[in-house]
């Protein structure tokens, strides 16, 4: 039986930041993953206060996407790298930027995480992944575990914009 290649996916990262998007972080991300082809508008992150103590306020949410499409099994390495960047840019032991890499395929958005839950699967190196959103009927459908911001109209609009970029890249 002949092996079949994975369908290529869009590598992106959700970003939470109380320090903007420093050029040094952007440069390190591009050195590792290639050119950033998309940076979304920034929206206030007021969906939870979970990060306020560590990161300070106000916190902004935005998304970046990379030009080069990847195999979905590269998500583990992406998460390990972004975790190391978060550590590198800590101030007084606290993260000021949170980078949550994920992949976008034709049918879903998958996020990597360090936290295990019943709906997540192990992807190696003590990391897990979850299908966070499913594309259906020209939009994204959420699940009971989907983060509140990913359910919001503002983030949904950004993800649909990223999806257009991804579909165009697939054709090329």
PDB file of N, CA, C and O in Angstrom, residues 135-140 160 163:
ATOM      1  N   UNK A 135     -14.749  23.886  10.386  1.00  0.00           N
ATOM      2  CA  UNK A 135     -15.324  24.703   9.319  1.00  0.00           C
ATOM      3  C   UNK A 135     -16.520  23.964   8.719  1.00  0.00           C
ATOM      4  O   UNK A 135     -16.419  22.809   8.338  1.00  0.00           O
ATOM      5  N   UNK A 136     -17.650  24.671   8.671  1.00  0.00           N
ATOM      6  CA  UNK A 136     -18.884  24.055   8.195  1.00  0.00           C
ATOM      7  C   UNK A 136     -19.840  25.156   7.765  1.00  0.00           C
ATOM      8  O   UNK A 136     -20.025  26.131   8.495  1.00  0.00           O
ATOM      9  N   UNK A 137     -20.444  25.007   6.598  1.00  0.00           N
ATOM     10  CA  UNK A 137     -21.432  25.976   6.103  1.00  0.00           C
ATOM     11  C   UNK A 137     -20.907  27.414   6.109  1.00  0.00           C
ATOM     12  O   UNK A 137     -21.530  28.319   6.655  1.00  0.00           O
ATOM     13  N   UNK A 138     -19.718  27.623   5.551  1.00  0.00           N
ATOM     14  CA  UNK A 138     -19.118  28.944   5.358  1.00  0.00           C
ATOM     15  C   UNK A 138     -18.745  29.664   6.646  1.00  0.00           C
ATOM     16  O   UNK A 138     -18.646  30.885   6.681  1.00  0.00           O
ATOM     17  N   UNK A 139     -18.564  28.908   7.711  1.00  0.00           N
ATOM     18  CA  UNK A 139     -18.156  29.518   8.974  1.00  0.00           C
ATOM     19  C   UNK A 139     -17.574  28.480   9.906  1.00  0.00           C
ATOM     20  O   UNK A 139     -17.555  27.289   9.599  1.00  0.00           O
ATOM     21  N   UNK A 140     -17.092  28.945  11.042  1.00  0.00           N
ATOM     22  CA  UNK A 140     -16.506  28.044  12.035  1.00  0.00           C
ATOM     23  C   UNK A 140     -17.511  27.724  13.124  1.00  0.00           C
ATOM     24  O   UNK A 140     -18.175  28.613  13.656  1.00  0.00           O
ATOM     25  N   UNK A 160     -11.628  33.739   9.351  1.00  0.00           N
ATOM     26  CA  UNK A 160     -12.143  33.612   7.981  1.00  0.00           C
ATOM     27  C   UNK A 160     -11.249  34.364   6.997  1.00  0.00           C
ATOM     28  O   UNK A 160     -11.042  33.911   5.868  1.00  0.00           O
ATOM     29  N   UNK A 163      -8.339  32.202   6.484  1.00  0.00           N
ATOM     30  CA  UNK A 163      -8.725  31.047   5.664  1.00  0.00           C
ATOM     31  C   UNK A 163      -8.629  31.378   4.173  1.00  0.00           C
ATOM     32  O   UNK A 163      -8.212  30.550   3.372  1.00  0.00           O
TER      33      UNK A 163
END
